[in-house]
Short mmCIF file of C-alpha atoms and ligand atoms in Angstrom, two decimals:
data_model
loop_
_atom_site.label_atom_id
_atom_site.label_comp_id
_atom_site.label_asym_id
_atom_site.label_seq_id
_atom_site.Cartn_x
_atom_site.Cartn_y
_atom_site.Cartn_z
CA UNK Y 140 9.96 3.09 -21.09
CA UNK Y 141 10.31 0.95 -24.13
CA UNK Y 142 7.23 -1.16 -24.64
CA UNK Y 143 5.01 -2.42 -27.35
CA UNK Y 144 2.81 0.08 -29.03
CA UNK Y 145 -0.50 0.08 -27.15
CA UNK Y 146 -2.22 0.41 -30.54
CA UNK Y 147 -1.56 -3.28 -31.11
CA UNK Y 148 -4.15 -3.86 -28.39
CA UNK Y 149 -7.70 -3.70 -29.61
CA UNK Y 150 -9.36 -1.06 -27.46
CA UNK Y 151 -13.00 -1.44 -26.49
CA UNK Y 152 -13.81 1.50 -24.22
CA UNK Y 153 -16.24 0.87 -21.37
CA UNK Y 154 -19.73 1.87 -22.58
CA UNK Y 155 -20.67 3.05 -19.11
CA UNK Y 156 -17.58 4.07 -17.08
CA UNK Y 157 -17.85 5.50 -13.56
CA UNK Y 158 -18.63 9.22 -13.45
CA UNK Y 159 -15.99 11.70 -12.35
CA UNK Y 160 -17.83 12.05 -9.03
CA UNK Y 161 -17.88 8.28 -8.45
CA UNK Y 162 -14.21 8.01 -9.30
CA UNK Y 163 -13.41 11.02 -7.11
CA UNK Y 164 -15.14 9.41 -4.13
CA UNK Y 165 -13.08 6.23 -4.57
CA UNK Y 166 -9.81 8.09 -5.08
CA UNK Y 167 -10.44 10.17 -1.95
CA UNK Y 168 -10.20 7.00 0.15
CA UNK Y 169 -8.88 4.16 -1.98
CA UNK Y 170 -8.00 1.46 0.59
CA UNK Y 171 -6.36 -1.56 -1.04
CA UNK Y 172 -7.64 -4.03 -3.65
CA UNK Y 173 -11.28 -3.12 -3.14
CA UNK Y 174 -12.17 -0.94 -6.13
CA UNK Y 175 -10.99 -1.44 -9.67
CA UNK Y 176 -10.60 0.85 -12.66
CA UNK Y 177 -13.00 0.82 -15.60
CA UNK Y 178 -10.85 -1.39 -17.85
CA UNK Y 179 -8.75 -4.51 -17.96
CA UNK Y 180 -6.30 -6.11 -20.37
CA UNK Y 181 -6.68 -9.64 -21.68
CA UNK Y 182 -4.33 -11.57 -23.94
CA UNK Y 183 -4.89 -15.18 -24.93
CA UNK Y 184 -2.39 -17.95 -25.50
CA UNK Y 185 -3.10 -21.08 -27.48
CA UNK Y 186 -0.58 -23.86 -27.95
CA UNK Y 187 0.61 -23.84 -31.57
CA UNK Y 188 -0.69 -20.31 -32.16
CA UNK Y 189 1.09 -18.33 -29.46
CA UNK Y 190 -0.11 -15.06 -27.93
CA UNK Y 191 -3.11 -13.46 -29.61
CA UNK Y 192 -6.29 -11.43 -29.15
CA UNK Y 193 -4.70 -8.67 -27.05
CA UNK Y 194 -7.35 -6.23 -25.95
CA UNK Y 195 -8.22 -3.53 -23.47
CA UNK Y 196 -11.88 -3.84 -22.62
CA UNK Y 197 -14.36 -3.07 -19.86
CA UNK Y 198 -13.49 -4.45 -16.42
CA UNK Y 199 -15.94 -7.23 -15.71
CA UNK Y 200 -16.53 -10.91 -14.91
CA UNK Y 201 -14.76 -13.65 -16.82
CA UNK Y 202 -16.87 -16.49 -18.10
CA UNK Y 203 -15.28 -19.86 -17.32
CA UNK Y 204 -16.26 -23.49 -17.74
CA UNK Y 205 -16.45 -25.35 -14.41
CA UNK Y 206 -13.84 -27.66 -15.96
CA UNK Y 207 -11.32 -24.83 -16.45
CA UNK Y 208 -7.95 -26.30 -15.47
CA UNK Y 209 -6.91 -23.53 -13.04
CA UNK Y 210 -9.95 -24.18 -10.84
CA UNK Y 211 -8.70 -27.71 -10.22
CA UNK Y 212 -4.91 -27.69 -10.39
CA UNK Y 213 -4.04 -24.05 -9.63
CA UNK Y 214 -1.81 -23.35 -12.60
CA UNK Y 215 -1.72 -19.60 -11.93
CA UNK Y 216 0.90 -16.87 -11.45
CA UNK Y 217 0.75 -13.14 -10.84
CA UNK Y 218 2.69 -9.93 -10.38
CA UNK Y 219 2.18 -6.89 -8.19
CA UNK Y 220 3.44 -3.43 -9.09
CA UNK Y 221 2.45 0.21 -8.94
CA UNK Y 222 1.98 3.19 -11.24
CA UNK Y 223 2.85 6.46 -9.52
CA UNK Y 224 1.72 10.00 -10.06
CA UNK Y 225 5.11 11.68 -10.29
CA UNK Y 226 6.12 15.07 -8.98
CA UNK Y 227 6.45 16.24 -12.62
CA UNK Y 228 2.80 15.35 -13.31
CA UNK Y 229 3.63 12.32 -15.41
CA UNK Y 230 2.84 8.70 -14.58
CA UNK Y 231 5.78 6.51 -13.70
CA UNK Y 232 6.61 2.86 -13.16
CA UNK Y 233 9.32 1.33 -10.98
CA UNK Y 234 11.56 -1.42 -12.42
CA UNK Y 235 8.74 -2.83 -14.51
CA UNK Y 236 11.19 -4.90 -16.61
CA UNK Y 237 12.06 -6.77 -13.40
CA UNK Y 238 8.41 -7.71 -12.93
CA UNK Y 239 8.30 -8.88 -16.55
CA UNK Y 240 11.38 -11.05 -16.01
CA UNK Y 241 10.05 -12.49 -12.76
CA UNK Y 242 6.71 -13.26 -14.43
CA UNK Y 243 8.67 -15.27 -17.00
CA UNK Y 244 10.57 -17.14 -14.28
CA UNK Y 245 7.32 -17.92 -12.45
CA UNK Y 246 5.80 -19.13 -15.72
CA UNK Y 247 8.78 -21.40 -16.33
CA UNK Y 248 8.40 -23.04 -12.91
CA UNK Y 249 4.67 -23.56 -13.38
CA UNK Y 250 4.98 -25.01 -16.92
CA UNK Y 251 3.27 -21.99 -18.45
CA UNK Y 252 4.19 -20.01 -21.58
CA UNK Y 253 6.42 -16.96 -21.10
CA UNK Y 254 4.87 -13.63 -21.95
CA UNK Y 255 7.46 -11.57 -23.89
CA UNK Y 256 8.74 -8.54 -21.94
CA UNK Y 257 7.51 -6.14 -24.63
CA UNK Y 258 4.00 -7.52 -24.41
CA UNK Y 259 4.03 -7.40 -20.61
CA UNK Y 260 5.19 -3.75 -20.62
CA UNK Y 261 2.82 -2.90 -23.45
CA UNK Y 262 -0.11 -4.33 -21.50
CA UNK Y 263 0.66 -2.04 -18.55
CA UNK Y 264 0.97 0.97 -20.81
CA UNK Y 265 -2.28 0.15 -22.60
CA UNK Y 266 -4.22 -0.07 -19.33
CA UNK Y 267 -2.64 3.03 -17.78
CA UNK Y 268 -3.26 4.90 -21.02
CA UNK Y 269 -7.02 4.39 -20.88
CA UNK Y 270 -7.41 4.55 -17.08
CA UNK Y 271 -4.88 7.27 -16.28
CA UNK Y 272 -7.51 9.32 -14.40
CA UNK Y 273 -7.51 6.48 -11.84
CA UNK Y 274 -3.92 7.07 -10.70
CA UNK Y 275 -4.33 8.83 -7.33
CA UNK Y 276 -2.32 11.95 -6.60
CA UNK Y 277 -2.07 11.91 -2.80
CA UNK Y 278 1.05 11.38 -0.72
CA UNK Y 279 2.23 7.74 -0.94
CA UNK Y 280 -0.73 6.72 -3.10
CA UNK Y 281 -0.52 4.79 -6.37
CA UNK Y 282 -2.41 2.67 -8.85
CA UNK Y 283 -1.75 -0.95 -7.95
CA UNK Y 284 -1.36 -3.11 -11.08
CA UNK Y 285 -2.10 -6.82 -10.96
CA UNK Y 286 -0.95 -8.78 -14.02
CA UNK Y 287 -1.86 -12.48 -13.77
CA UNK Y 288 -2.08 -15.58 -15.94
CA UNK Y 289 -4.02 -18.80 -15.52
CA UNK Y 290 -4.71 -22.10 -17.28
CA UNK Y 291 -7.98 -21.38 -19.07
CA UNK Y 292 -8.26 -24.63 -21.00
CA UNK Y 293 -11.38 -26.69 -20.35
CA UNK Y 294 -9.75 -29.99 -19.45
CA UNK Y 295 -9.43 -32.14 -16.32
CA UNK Y 296 -6.38 -34.18 -17.33
CA UNK Y 297 -3.25 -33.56 -15.29
CA UNK Y 298 -0.76 -31.94 -17.66
CA UNK Y 299 0.22 -28.35 -18.47
CA UNK Y 300 -2.72 -26.62 -20.11
CA UNK Y 301 -2.69 -25.70 -23.79
CA UNK Y 302 -4.66 -22.49 -23.36
CA UNK Y 303 -3.89 -19.62 -21.04
CA UNK Y 304 -5.39 -16.24 -20.31
CA UNK Y 305 -3.30 -13.27 -19.20
CA UNK Y 306 -5.04 -10.27 -17.65
CA UNK Y 307 -4.09 -6.99 -16.02
CA UNK Y 308 -6.45 -5.29 -13.61
CA UNK Y 309 -5.74 -2.14 -11.60
CA UNK Y 310 -6.85 -0.84 -8.23
CA UNK Y 311 -6.16 2.57 -6.70
CA UNK Y 312 -4.15 2.17 -3.49
CA UNK Y 313 -4.04 4.55 -0.56
CA UNK Y 314 -1.09 5.15 1.72
CA UNK Y 315 -0.61 1.80 3.43
CA UNK Y 316 0.01 3.57 6.71
CA UNK Y 317 -2.07 6.67 7.25
CA UNK Y 318 0.34 8.27 9.73
CA UNK Y 319 3.75 6.96 8.76
CA UNK Y 320 4.93 3.37 9.01
CA UNK Y 321 3.52 1.47 11.98
CA UNK Y 322 5.36 -1.60 13.31
CA UNK Y 323 3.83 -4.93 12.39
CA UNK Y 324 3.67 -7.79 14.90
CA UNK Y 325 4.79 -11.25 13.77
CA UNK Y 326 3.79 -14.77 14.73
CA UNK Y 327 6.54 -17.36 14.20
CA UNK Y 328 4.99 -20.40 12.57
CA UNK Y 329 6.66 -23.58 13.87
CA UNK Y 330 3.98 -25.86 12.55
CA UNK Y 331 3.62 -24.65 8.95
CA UNK Y 332 6.17 -23.76 6.27
CA UNK Y 333 5.58 -21.89 3.01
CA UNK Y 334 8.15 -23.47 0.71
CA UNK Y 335 10.56 -26.38 0.61
CA UNK Y 336 13.70 -26.71 -1.52
CA UNK Y 337 12.56 -27.80 -4.98
CA UNK Y 338 9.08 -26.41 -4.38
CA UNK Y 339 7.47 -23.25 -5.66
CA UNK Y 340 8.68 -20.72 -3.07
CA UNK Y 341 10.53 -18.66 -5.66
CA UNK Y 342 7.53 -18.47 -8.02
CA UNK Y 343 4.88 -15.83 -7.52
CA UNK Y 344 1.95 -18.23 -7.72
CA UNK Y 345 -1.46 -18.19 -6.11
CA UNK Y 346 -0.85 -21.61 -4.56
CA UNK Y 347 1.82 -20.20 -2.24
CA UNK Y 348 -0.73 -17.76 -0.92
CA UNK Y 349 -3.43 -20.41 -0.50
CA UNK Y 350 -1.19 -22.38 1.86
CA UNK Y 351 -0.22 -19.24 3.81
CA UNK Y 352 -3.79 -18.45 4.81
CA UNK Y 353 -4.15 -21.03 7.59
CA UNK Y 354 -0.86 -19.96 9.28
CA UNK Y 355 -1.88 -16.33 8.75
CA UNK Y 356 -5.16 -17.07 10.55
CA UNK Y 357 -3.12 -18.65 13.35
CA UNK Y 358 -1.09 -15.42 13.62
CA UNK Y 359 -4.30 -13.45 14.05
CA UNK Y 360 -5.55 -15.91 16.67
CA UNK Y 361 -2.38 -15.14 18.63
CA UNK Y 362 -2.84 -11.42 18.34
CA UNK Y 363 -0.21 -10.94 15.62
CA UNK Y 364 -0.77 -9.21 12.28
CA UNK Y 365 1.47 -11.34 10.07
CA UNK Y 366 3.11 -14.74 10.05
CA UNK Y 367 6.86 -15.26 9.62
CA UNK Y 368 7.86 -18.60 8.11
CA UNK Y 369 10.95 -20.65 8.95
CA UNK Y 370 12.74 -22.92 6.47
CA UNK Y 371 11.12 -26.27 5.76
CA UNK Y 372 14.25 -28.42 6.35
CA UNK Y 373 15.76 -27.25 9.64
CA UNK Y 374 12.70 -25.37 10.82
CA UNK Y 375 14.87 -22.61 12.23
CA UNK Y 376 16.10 -20.23 9.51
CA UNK Y 377 13.92 -17.25 8.69
CA UNK Y 378 12.38 -17.46 5.21
CA UNK Y 379 10.00 -14.52 4.84
CA UNK Y 380 6.46 -13.39 5.64
CA UNK Y 381 3.47 -14.51 3.55
CA UNK Y 382 4.22 -11.77 1.01
CA UNK Y 383 7.18 -9.72 2.24
CA UNK Y 384 10.95 -10.23 2.52
CA UNK Y 385 12.85 -9.66 5.80
CA UNK Y 386 15.85 -7.50 6.74
CA UNK Y 387 17.85 -7.24 10.00
CA UNK Y 388 19.96 -4.18 10.84
CA UNK Y 389 23.12 -4.34 12.98
CA UNK Y 390 24.17 -0.78 13.67
CA UNK Y 391 27.32 -1.75 15.57
CA UNK Y 392 29.03 -3.16 12.47
CA UNK Y 393 26.85 -1.38 9.93
CA UNK Y 394 25.51 -4.51 8.31
CA UNK Y 395 22.11 -5.43 7.00
CA UNK Y 396 21.34 -9.16 6.98
CA UNK Y 397 18.73 -10.83 4.79
CA UNK Y 398 17.93 -14.49 4.01
CA UNK Y 399 19.41 -15.77 0.72
CA UNK Y 400 17.35 -16.57 -2.38
CA UNK Y 401 16.24 -20.15 -2.88
CA UNK Y 402 12.89 -20.86 -1.30
CA UNK Y 403 11.94 -17.19 -0.88
CA UNK Y 404 10.45 -14.88 -3.47
CA UNK Y 405 13.03 -12.60 -5.08
CA UNK Y 406 11.46 -9.27 -4.14
CA UNK Y 407 12.18 -6.29 -6.35
CA UNK Y 408 11.90 -4.09 -3.27
CA UNK Y 409 14.40 -6.41 -1.55
CA UNK Y 410 16.82 -5.94 -4.42
CA UNK Y 411 16.40 -2.14 -4.42
CA UNK Y 412 17.11 -2.09 -0.68
CA UNK Y 413 20.49 -3.77 -1.31
CA UNK Y 414 21.52 -0.73 -3.33
CA UNK Y 415 19.98 1.86 -1.01
CA UNK Y 416 21.51 0.27 2.10
CA UNK Y 417 24.96 0.13 0.48
CA UNK Y 418 24.66 3.76 -0.55
CA UNK Y 419 23.73 4.57 3.04
CA UNK Y 420 27.05 3.03 4.15
CA UNK Y 421 25.89 -0.45 5.17
CA UNK Y 422 27.20 -3.80 4.08
CA UNK Y 423 24.48 -6.17 2.86
CA UNK Y 424 24.92 -9.81 3.89
CA UNK Y 425 22.76 -12.57 2.42
CA UNK Y 426 22.94 -15.50 4.79
CA UNK Y 427 20.88 -17.97 6.77
CA UNK Y 428 19.40 -16.23 9.78
CA UNK Y 429 18.39 -18.38 12.76
CA UNK Y 430 15.25 -17.53 14.70
CA UNK Y 431 17.23 -18.06 17.96
CA UNK Y 432 19.84 -15.58 16.71
CA UNK Y 433 17.06 -13.07 16.03
CA UNK Y 434 15.74 -13.44 19.60
CA UNK Y 435 19.18 -13.38 21.28
CA UNK Y 436 20.34 -10.34 19.31
CA UNK Y 437 17.07 -8.51 19.87
CA UNK Y 438 17.34 -9.20 23.61
CA UNK Y 439 20.99 -8.16 23.81
CA UNK Y 440 20.35 -5.02 21.76
CA UNK Y 441 22.84 -5.98 19.03
CA UNK Y 442 19.98 -6.14 16.54
CA UNK Y 443 18.87 -2.54 16.24
CA UNK Y 444 16.13 -2.73 13.60
CA UNK Y 445 14.13 -5.34 11.71
CA UNK Y 446 11.85 -4.61 8.78
CA UNK Y 447 9.81 -6.34 6.09
CA UNK Y 448 9.45 -5.15 2.50
CA UNK Y 449 7.34 -5.58 -0.60
CA UNK Y 450 5.61 -3.49 -3.23
CA UNK Y 451 2.27 -3.19 -1.42
CA UNK Y 452 3.49 -1.93 1.98
CA UNK Y 453 6.93 -0.74 0.74
CA UNK Y 454 8.88 -1.05 4.02
CA UNK Y 455 7.27 -2.04 7.30
CA UNK Y 456 9.11 -1.99 10.62
CA UNK Y 457 8.77 -5.16 12.67
CA UNK Y 458 7.65 -4.68 16.26
CA UNK Y 459 6.80 -7.62 18.50
CA UNK Y 460 7.78 -11.18 17.44
CA UNK Y 461 6.00 -14.01 19.21
CA UNK Y 462 5.69 -17.79 19.35
CA UNK Y 463 4.17 -20.03 21.98
CA UNK Y 464 7.19 -19.74 24.28
CA UNK Y 465 8.75 -16.37 23.54
CA UNK Y 466 8.08 -12.77 22.84
CA UNK Y 467 10.69 -10.18 21.89
CA UNK Y 468 11.08 -7.05 19.86
CA UNK Y 469 14.03 -5.56 18.01
CA UNK Y 470 15.29 -2.07 18.70
CA UNK Y 471 12.71 0.19 20.25
CA UNK Y 472 9.85 -1.63 18.55
CA UNK Y 473 9.27 1.53 16.51
CA UNK Y 474 10.51 2.30 12.99
CA UNK Y 475 14.29 2.67 13.33
CA UNK Y 476 16.37 5.35 11.64
CA UNK Y 477 17.65 3.19 8.76
CA UNK Y 478 14.17 1.73 8.16
CA UNK Y 479 12.73 5.23 7.90
CA UNK Y 480 15.58 6.55 5.79
CA UNK Y 481 15.48 3.76 3.20
CA UNK Y 482 11.70 3.86 3.07
CA UNK Y 483 11.61 7.60 2.40
CA UNK Y 484 14.43 7.33 -0.12
CA UNK Y 485 12.58 4.61 -2.02
CA UNK Y 486 9.23 6.44 -1.99
CA UNK Y 487 10.88 9.66 -3.17
CA UNK Y 488 12.51 7.84 -6.10
CA UNK Y 489 9.30 6.00 -6.99
CA UNK Y 490 7.29 9.23 -6.96
CA UNK Y 491 9.92 11.12 -8.94
CA UNK Y 492 10.53 13.57 -6.09
CA UNK Y 493 14.29 13.12 -6.18
CA UNK Y 494 16.72 12.19 -8.93
CA UNK Y 495 16.90 8.47 -9.74
CA UNK Y 496 20.60 7.68 -10.09
CA UNK Y 497 19.86 3.97 -10.54
CA UNK Y 498 17.68 4.14 -13.65
CA UNK Y 499 14.85 2.36 -11.83
CA UNK Y 500 12.00 4.59 -12.90
CA UNK Y 501 10.36 5.09 -16.27
CA UNK Y 502 7.55 7.33 -17.40
CA UNK Y 503 4.56 5.93 -19.21
CA UNK Y 504 3.61 8.86 -21.42
C1 PLP D 164 5.53 -10.34 -4.20
C2 PLP D 164 6.15 -10.97 -3.01
C3 PLP D 164 7.16 -10.33 -2.26
C4 PLP D 164 7.61 -8.91 -2.53
O1 PLP D 164 8.14 -8.72 -3.80
P1 PLP D 164 8.25 -7.25 -4.39
O2 PLP D 164 8.77 -7.44 -5.75
O3 PLP D 164 9.18 -6.49 -3.51
O4 PLP D 164 6.87 -6.68 -4.35
C5 PLP D 164 7.73 -11.03 -1.22
N1 PLP D 164 7.34 -12.28 -0.89
C6 PLP D 164 6.37 -12.92 -1.58
C7 PLP D 164 5.97 -14.29 -1.18
C8 PLP D 164 5.74 -12.29 -2.66
O5 PLP D 164 4.77 -12.93 -3.32
#
């Protein structure tokens, strides 16, 4: 990986890091997003001065004025990626430059300054460098990295802030599915949408997640694990889940269908699946996909598999799909053969277990 020299970050080691035993207990059963490593990165931005004060310091609370702009107007963006313990013993990243580029696109949409790619990559390296003992070694485990940026100016006026804070925190992540991928059930939200044309659907911003929580709660009330959103204009074309992109597999003509970019988030997993599906002999078709088409093709058996994808859960088969009038499930309702094959292929590349012909992986040390 090319990245800025971590030495340009001032390093303030944690005076009192967790003991090896404490860390070992966490790494033995990491869960997701619950425990954090001993350190964090912060970089400041000030209008007129640019990016400055890059440091790696102890993980701990931020001190903010109650008038901090983000608390009122939600000028905030984030990324989600993983560091992997590779088969060769080194620590690897997957397409980190893509996360850097997406972070810049999200910043653009939210009237925030763009963090240069080198600084973004350097911040990951600096944190992994000091907290490398926190990268778990188990099957399908990883260190989840969460870069984020928010308006840290103390000001209540409505305009883009003039001060921002960028941070990276990291959390060891266990295998999302303990015994292989388990199908997720979906609730079709007819009442709520996540993004309209011209809105912020393509930006990875906290606000998109805030508005997904009520529909997500509705999914749970109806016995479903996740919500699937339809487009905001016609209220019939599949957008995506709260934080995962959707794919539909038609074995009879060897095609894989996925909704086009626009109001959805451009997933890096989604993009990798394009390549892996093509290499598996499937044609990838980006087109509008009607919820009625999904149901009809699931019922007729033409639709053989459906799956969702994203960094956190990698690839998740979709089981039951429900709304107030209907319930159906694609294929057998279990992980289908292409779902399993692409998932394994991706995990093996990410963990450096097989050759990476696509140049997607990089090593940190
Ligand atoms: C992050 C995210 C995804 C998945 O993107 P990946 O790059 O594959 O992790 C999908 N949808 C939304 C809304 C997201 O925020």
